[in-house]
Amino acid sequence: LKTAMGQSHAKIIFFGEHSVVYGQPAICLPVSKIKTSVTITAVNTGQTIQSRYFTGKLSAMPDSQTGIQLLIRTILTELKQEATPFAMQIESAIPAERGMGSSAATAIAIIRAFFHFFEEPLSHSELLRLADVSEQYIHGNPSGLDAATTSSRFPIWFVRGRRPQTIPIKQNAFLVIADTGILGQTGLAVQYVKNRLAQDPQAELAIEHLGQNAKQARICLANGDANTLGHLMNDTQKNLAMLGVSHPLIDQYIKLALDSGALGAKLTGGGMGGCLIVLVNNQTHAQKIATVLQQNGAVQTWTEPLRSLKHKG
Ligand code: PMV
């Protein structure tokens, strides 16, 4: 039985959420341990999908899955395989709507699986172009940051409209990622910031400040300065909260983490729910903070050494 697999992983925004919309740089990190896998198996008849949202025929996917359906049809058309029967299984450990790039990761894994299945070469720019088909449908006007990071093994320096760059990391610190369990509301948060900018001159300064922090963070990542990185995270959180995109539970978990000795903490992604990230010195401390957050209601936590995220070159 012929089968092929495609994989991808979660992403987090380390610095630059919201300000990236206004041309400032963002630093995004792949989270390789939180994976999405797509398996395609050759069958005699039918084109079927099995995922946590839907099991059935490609032609019978519900409205909520139109982005994925459109992507699959585009791939099949471009590869001239419109009528080829297949059974697709999508498995993802990435929670949806928490700013962890679950929809982009699914798209990336599907594209990789199909190109593998049909033994066609796939360039990185083609991968991103195809991922944009479902991302455009699902998110309206995506920056491309999610697809770039969920398909990369390396940290990404992202400026809207420019080619994503990979950046070096020389750090012994650890990150704890914690899920509040509350759905993030990226669309609403982006709109909220837009309104703030129209009314409040301070908001413009905050955006500028967020961009400066991303630039400084890039230097700290390269030279191993975890303490300054922690300060930059705290300052970034202050500015994001000022823009109105934090959440009471995020604030509460951040306080808990800092009271437990973390170097810094902030929300990640669009905010108004979703996940937070915490910087700590070592793995033991990371585990301790993950436990504290879970005991206080975080639905899931992950710890990840920053040093595992190496630069390509
Ligand atoms: O919630 P996420 O991870 O999709 O991130 C949104 C990032 C924003 O800067 C808030 C919006 C954007 O399109 O870049």
GROMACS .gro file of C-alpha atoms and ligand atoms in nm:
model
  327
    1LEU     CA    1   0.000   0.000   0.000
    2LYS     CA    2   0.157   0.328  -0.108
    3THR     CA    3   0.167   0.591   0.168
    4ALA     CA    4   0.339   0.925   0.209
    5MET     CA    5   0.377   1.159   0.504
    6GLY     CA    6   0.418   1.532   0.549
    7GLN     CA    7   0.506   1.706   0.875
    8SER     CA    8   0.520   2.050   1.027
    9HIS     CA    9   0.514   2.201   1.376
   10ALA     CA   10   0.377   2.480   1.593
   11LYS     CA   11   0.512   2.833   1.609
   12ILE     CA   12   0.518   3.109   1.864
   13ILE     CA   13   0.581   3.480   1.823
   14PHE     CA   14   0.867   3.569   2.056
   15PHE     CA   15   0.863   3.943   1.984
   16GLY     CA   16   0.670   4.169   1.749
   17GLU     CA   17   0.304   4.062   1.754
   18HIS     CA   18   0.078   4.352   1.651
   19SER     CA   19   0.368   4.587   1.570
   20VAL     CA   20   0.450   4.353   1.278
   21VAL     CA   21   0.120   4.463   1.121
   22TYR     CA   22   0.263   4.817   1.105
   23GLY     CA   23   0.593   4.726   0.943
   24GLN     CA   24   0.799   4.649   1.254
   25PRO     CA   25   1.003   4.327   1.269
   26ALA     CA   26   0.894   4.012   1.453
   27ILE     CA   27   1.092   3.717   1.587
   28CYS     CA   28   0.908   3.387   1.549
   29LEU     CA   29   1.022   3.053   1.685
   30PRO     CA   30   0.939   2.706   1.555
   31VAL     CA   31   0.827   2.470   1.832
   32SER     CA   32   0.943   2.142   1.689
   33LYS     CA   33   0.803   1.916   1.958
   34ILE     CA   34   0.441   2.016   1.891
   35LYS     CA   35   0.377   1.845   1.561
   36THR     CA   36   0.124   1.810   1.282
   37SER     CA   37   0.146   1.500   1.062
   38VAL     CA   38  -0.046   1.419   0.747
   39THR     CA   39  -0.049   1.070   0.599
   40ILE     CA   40  -0.181   0.997   0.252
   41THR     CA   41  -0.258   0.640   0.153
   42ALA     CA   42  -0.338   0.511  -0.196
   43VAL     CA   43  -0.686   0.355  -0.215
   44ASN     CA   44  -0.900   0.217  -0.498
   45THR     CA   45  -1.180   0.470  -0.493
   46GLY     CA   46  -1.278   0.795  -0.328
   47GLN     CA   47  -1.100   1.099  -0.186
   48THR     CA   48  -1.140   1.101   0.192
   49ILE     CA   49  -1.013   1.303   0.486
   50GLN     CA   50  -0.994   1.210   0.850
   51SER     CA   51  -0.912   1.481   1.105
   52ARG     CA   52  -1.022   1.603   1.449
   53TYR     CA   53  -1.278   1.826   1.276
   54PHE     CA   54  -1.414   1.609   0.998
   55THR     CA   55  -1.422   1.255   0.867
   56GLY     CA   56  -1.563   1.190   0.522
   57LYS     CA   57  -1.534   1.279   0.156
   58LEU     CA   58  -1.335   1.576   0.026
   59SER     CA   59  -1.648   1.689  -0.157
   60ALA     CA   60  -1.855   1.684   0.165
   61MET     CA   61  -1.631   1.900   0.387
   62PRO     CA   62  -1.830   2.151   0.598
   63ASP     CA   63  -1.798   2.528   0.560
   64SER     CA   64  -1.552   2.546   0.850
   65GLN     CA   65  -1.314   2.331   0.642
   66THR     CA   66  -1.347   2.517   0.311
   67GLY     CA   67  -0.993   2.659   0.337
   68ILE     CA   68  -0.844   2.308   0.360
   69GLN     CA   69  -1.075   2.177   0.087
   70LEU     CA   70  -0.968   2.462  -0.141
   71LEU     CA   71  -0.602   2.392  -0.068
   72ILE     CA   72  -0.634   2.019  -0.147
   73ARG     CA   73  -0.820   2.093  -0.472
   74THR     CA   74  -0.556   2.349  -0.575
   75ILE     CA   75  -0.274   2.100  -0.510
   76LEU     CA   76  -0.451   1.822  -0.703
   77THR     CA   77  -0.523   2.055  -0.995
   78GLU     CA   78  -0.166   2.187  -1.009
   79LEU     CA   79  -0.029   1.832  -1.001
   80LYS     CA   80  -0.289   1.718  -1.259
   81GLN     CA   81  -0.420   1.453  -1.018
   82GLU     CA   82  -0.778   1.580  -0.979
   83ALA     CA   83  -0.932   1.233  -0.990
   84THR     CA   84  -0.668   1.029  -0.807
   85PRO     CA   85  -0.822   0.838  -0.513
   86PHE     CA   86  -0.658   0.881  -0.171
   87ALA     CA   87  -0.726   0.858   0.200
   88MET     CA   88  -0.578   1.141   0.407
   89GLN     CA   89  -0.529   1.139   0.780
   90ILE     CA   90  -0.447   1.463   0.963
   91GLU     CA   91  -0.311   1.442   1.318
   92SER     CA   92  -0.217   1.755   1.508
   93ALA     CA   93  -0.097   1.820   1.861
   94ILE     CA   94  -0.130   2.197   1.805
   95PRO     CA   95  -0.427   2.347   1.987
   96ALA     CA   96  -0.642   2.556   1.752
   97GLU     CA   97  -0.692   2.931   1.788
   98ARG     CA   98  -0.414   2.986   2.042
   99GLY     CA   99  -0.176   3.174   1.812
  100MET     CA  100   0.036   2.861   1.761
  101GLY     CA  101  -0.012   2.844   1.386
  102SER     CA  102  -0.232   2.534   1.374
  103SER     CA  103  -0.400   2.619   1.041
  104ALA     CA  104  -0.072   2.703   0.867
  105ALA     CA  105   0.093   2.391   1.010
  106THR     CA  106  -0.190   2.178   0.871
  107ALA     CA  107  -0.155   2.340   0.529
  108ILE     CA  108   0.224   2.287   0.525
  109ALA     CA  109   0.193   1.920   0.625
  110ILE     CA  110  -0.080   1.857   0.362
  111ILE     CA  111   0.128   2.014   0.083
  112ARG     CA  112   0.439   1.822   0.183
  113ALA     CA  113   0.244   1.495   0.203
  114PHE     CA  114   0.088   1.535  -0.144
  115PHE     CA  115   0.416   1.630  -0.314
  116HIS     CA  116   0.579   1.334  -0.146
  117PHE     CA  117   0.290   1.104  -0.244
  118PHE     CA  118   0.308   1.208  -0.610
  119GLU     CA  119   0.690   1.217  -0.599
  120GLU     CA  120   0.702   1.577  -0.719
  121PRO     CA  121   0.978   1.823  -0.620
  122LEU     CA  122   0.865   2.107  -0.394
  123SER     CA  123   1.059   2.430  -0.349
  124HIS     CA  124   1.023   2.637  -0.032
  125SER     CA  125   0.868   2.928  -0.219
  126GLU     CA  126   0.614   2.695  -0.381
  127LEU     CA  127   0.533   2.553  -0.037
  128LEU     CA  128   0.463   2.902   0.100
  129ARG     CA  129   0.267   3.006  -0.209
  130LEU     CA  130   0.036   2.703  -0.175
  131ALA     CA  131  -0.002   2.745   0.203
  132ASP     CA  132  -0.125   3.096   0.131
  133VAL     CA  133  -0.429   2.948  -0.052
  134SER     CA  134  -0.588   2.818   0.269
  135GLU     CA  135  -0.439   3.087   0.494
  136GLN     CA  136  -0.592   3.361   0.273
  137TYR     CA  137  -0.927   3.189   0.295
  138ILE     CA  138  -0.911   3.131   0.671
  139HIS     CA  139  -0.744   3.455   0.787
  140GLY     CA  140  -0.831   3.709   0.519
  141ASN     CA  141  -0.503   3.894   0.491
  142PRO     CA  142  -0.233   3.685   0.660
  143SER     CA  143   0.119   3.822   0.691
  144GLY     CA  144   0.269   3.484   0.598
  145LEU     CA  145   0.448   3.466   0.931
  146ASP     CA  146   0.269   3.146   1.041
  147ALA     CA  147   0.346   2.953   0.722
  148ALA     CA  148   0.708   3.073   0.722
  149THR     CA  149   0.766   2.956   1.081
  150THR     CA  150   0.565   2.632   1.084
  151SER     CA  151   0.769   2.521   0.781
  152SER     CA  152   1.109   2.631   0.921
  153ARG     CA  153   1.345   2.450   1.157
  154PHE     CA  154   1.506   2.781   1.243
  155PRO     CA  155   1.400   3.104   1.416
  156ILE     CA  156   1.261   3.360   1.177
  157TRP     CA  157   1.311   3.735   1.151
  158PHE     CA  158   0.997   3.851   0.982
  159VAL     CA  159   0.917   4.187   0.826
  160ARG     CA  160   0.591   4.209   0.639
  161GLY     CA  161   0.637   4.199   0.261
  162ARG     CA  162   1.002   4.089   0.284
  163ARG     CA  163   1.155   3.746   0.254
  164PRO     CA  164   1.172   3.578   0.598
  165GLN     CA  165   1.529   3.545   0.727
  166THR     CA  166   1.662   3.284   0.969
  167ILE     CA  167   1.851   3.422   1.270
  168PRO     CA  168   2.115   3.282   1.507
  169ILE     CA  169   2.042   3.190   1.867
  170LYS     CA  170   2.312   3.143   2.129
  171GLN     CA  171   2.123   3.092   2.452
  172ASN     CA  172   2.108   2.847   2.740
  173ALA     CA  173   1.774   2.975   2.866
  174PHE     CA  174   1.446   2.784   2.846
  175LEU     CA  175   1.098   2.886   2.742
  176VAL     CA  176   0.778   2.770   2.903
  177ILE     CA  177   0.472   2.799   2.681
  178ALA     CA  178   0.141   2.790   2.866
  179ASP     CA  179  -0.207   2.766   2.722
  180THR     CA  180  -0.478   2.956   2.910
  181GLY     CA  181  -0.739   2.740   2.736
  182ILE     CA  182  -0.911   3.058   2.621
  183LEU     CA  183  -0.940   3.094   2.246
  184GLY     CA  184  -0.718   3.374   2.121
  185GLN     CA  185  -0.900   3.643   1.925
  186THR     CA  186  -0.647   3.763   1.674
  187GLY     CA  187  -0.895   3.933   1.439
  188LEU     CA  188  -1.062   4.122   1.720
  189ALA     CA  189  -0.729   4.217   1.878
  190VAL     CA  190  -0.589   4.348   1.547
  191GLN     CA  191  -0.902   4.559   1.502
  192TYR     CA  192  -0.879   4.684   1.859
  193VAL     CA  193  -0.520   4.802   1.805
  194LYS     CA  194  -0.622   4.970   1.480
  195ASN     CA  195  -0.893   5.166   1.662
  196ARG     CA  196  -0.651   5.261   1.940
  197LEU     CA  197  -0.407   5.396   1.684
  198ALA     CA  198  -0.677   5.615   1.536
  199GLN     CA  199  -0.761   5.766   1.877
  200ASP     CA  200  -0.457   5.760   2.099
  201PRO     CA  201  -0.114   5.906   2.009
  202GLN     CA  202   0.043   5.690   2.283
  203ALA     CA  203  -0.051   5.381   2.085
  204GLU     CA  204   0.181   5.481   1.803
  205LEU     CA  205   0.469   5.513   2.047
  206ALA     CA  206   0.387   5.169   2.186
  207ILE     CA  207   0.408   5.015   1.837
  208GLU     CA  208   0.743   5.182   1.781
  209HIS     CA  209   0.863   5.058   2.118
  210LEU     CA  210   0.755   4.700   2.038
  211GLY     CA  211   0.962   4.712   1.720
  212GLN     CA  212   1.268   4.845   1.909
  213ASN     CA  213   1.232   4.560   2.157
  214ALA     CA  214   1.231   4.303   1.875
  215LYS     CA  215   1.552   4.457   1.736
  216GLN     CA  216   1.722   4.449   2.076
  217ALA     CA  217   1.598   4.095   2.141
  218ARG     CA  218   1.765   3.978   1.822
  219ILE     CA  219   2.099   4.101   1.958
  220CYS     CA  220   2.038   3.936   2.299
  221LEU     CA  221   1.948   3.606   2.131
  222ALA     CA  222   2.275   3.613   1.939
  223ASN     CA  223   2.497   3.701   2.237
  224GLY     CA  224   2.338   3.489   2.509
  225ASP     CA  225   2.206   3.774   2.724
  226ALA     CA  226   1.905   3.608   2.889
  227ASN     CA  227   1.857   3.873   3.159
  228THR     CA  228   1.810   4.155   2.909
  229LEU     CA  229   1.588   3.929   2.700
  230GLY     CA  230   1.366   3.879   3.007
  231HIS     CA  231   1.345   4.257   3.063
  232LEU     CA  232   1.253   4.305   2.698
  233MET     CA  233   0.974   4.047   2.731
  234ASN     CA  234   0.833   4.226   3.037
  235ASP     CA  235   0.851   4.561   2.865
  236THR     CA  236   0.685   4.417   2.555
  237GLN     CA  237   0.404   4.275   2.768
  238LYS     CA  238   0.355   4.618   2.930
  239ASN     CA  239   0.317   4.778   2.588
  240LEU     CA  240   0.084   4.506   2.457
  241ALA     CA  241  -0.132   4.541   2.770
  242MET     CA  242  -0.134   4.917   2.715
  243LEU     CA  243  -0.267   4.855   2.364
  244GLY     CA  244  -0.545   4.647   2.524
  245VAL     CA  245  -0.467   4.301   2.389
  246SER     CA  246  -0.378   4.115   2.709
  247HIS     CA  247  -0.631   3.919   2.916
  248PRO     CA  248  -0.688   3.897   3.295
  249LEU     CA  249  -0.582   3.531   3.298
  250ILE     CA  250  -0.267   3.606   3.098
  251ASP     CA  251  -0.186   3.885   3.347
  252GLN     CA  252  -0.244   3.649   3.639
  253TYR     CA  253  -0.021   3.373   3.498
  254ILE     CA  254   0.252   3.625   3.413
  255LYS     CA  255   0.250   3.750   3.772
  256LEU     CA  256   0.270   3.393   3.903
  257ALA     CA  257   0.564   3.317   3.672
  258LEU     CA  258   0.755   3.632   3.767
  259ASP     CA  259   0.686   3.575   4.139
  260SER     CA  260   0.834   3.226   4.088
  261GLY     CA  261   1.160   3.376   3.960
  262ALA     CA  262   1.112   3.384   3.582
  263LEU     CA  263   1.336   3.624   3.385
  264GLY     CA  264   1.045   3.755   3.181
  265ALA     CA  265   0.700   3.670   3.051
  266LYS     CA  266   0.457   3.792   2.787
  267LEU     CA  267   0.157   3.690   2.583
  268THR     CA  268   0.232   3.539   2.245
  269GLY     CA  269   0.033   3.588   1.924
  270GLY     CA  270  -0.278   3.799   1.885
  271GLY     CA  271  -0.368   3.793   2.255
  272MET     CA  272  -0.705   3.850   2.428
  273GLY     CA  273  -0.663   3.487   2.537
  274GLY     CA  274  -0.442   3.219   2.388
  275CYS     CA  275  -0.095   3.145   2.520
  276LEU     CA  276   0.181   3.310   2.719
  277ILE     CA  277   0.555   3.245   2.712
  278VAL     CA  278   0.794   3.257   3.007
  279LEU     CA  279   1.174   3.282   2.997
  280VAL     CA  280   1.371   3.095   3.264
  281ASN     CA  281   1.738   3.014   3.328
  282ASN     CA  282   1.732   2.635   3.325
  283GLN     CA  283   1.522   2.326   3.272
  284THR     CA  284   1.455   2.254   3.642
  285HIS     CA  285   1.320   2.602   3.685
  286ALA     CA  286   1.117   2.568   3.365
  287GLN     CA  287   0.954   2.251   3.499
  288LYS     CA  288   0.880   2.424   3.830
  289ILE     CA  289   0.708   2.715   3.659
  290ALA     CA  290   0.516   2.485   3.425
  291THR     CA  291   0.386   2.299   3.734
  292VAL     CA  292   0.287   2.623   3.911
  293LEU     CA  293   0.096   2.741   3.603
  294GLN     CA  294  -0.081   2.406   3.562
  295GLN     CA  295  -0.175   2.397   3.931
  296ASN     CA  296  -0.334   2.738   3.879
  297GLY     CA  297  -0.539   2.629   3.581
  298ALA     CA  298  -0.323   2.646   3.266
  299VAL     CA  299  -0.465   2.368   3.047
  300GLN     CA  300  -0.134   2.269   2.891
  301THR     CA  301   0.232   2.368   2.913
  302TRP     CA  302   0.542   2.290   2.708
  303THR     CA  303   0.906   2.360   2.787
  304GLU     CA  304   1.158   2.417   2.513
  305PRO     CA  305   1.530   2.501   2.531
  306LEU     CA  306   1.603   2.811   2.322
  307ARG     CA  307   1.937   2.659   2.220
  308SER     CA  308   1.762   2.377   2.033
  309LEU     CA  309   1.668   2.642   1.781
  310LYS     CA  310   1.992   2.667   1.588
  311HIS     CA  311   2.076   2.888   1.297
  312LYS     CA  312   2.095   2.737   0.952
  313GLY     CA  313   2.437   2.869   0.846
  314PMV     O1  314  -0.235   3.496   1.688
  314PMV     P1  315  -0.133   3.468   1.583
  314PMV     O2  316  -0.019   3.385   1.630
  314PMV     O3  317  -0.188   3.429   1.451
  314PMV     O4  318  -0.053   3.604   1.560
  314PMV     C1  319  -0.111   3.721   1.520
  314PMV     C2  320  -0.003   3.821   1.504
  314PMV     C3  321  -0.054   3.962   1.483
  314PMV     O5  322   0.061   4.043   1.475
  314PMV     C4  323  -0.137   4.008   1.601
  314PMV     C5  324  -0.138   3.973   1.357
  314PMV     C6  325  -0.063   3.951   1.227
  314PMV     O6  326  -0.132   3.932   1.125
  314PMV     O7  327   0.060   3.957   1.223
   0.00000   0.00000   0.00000
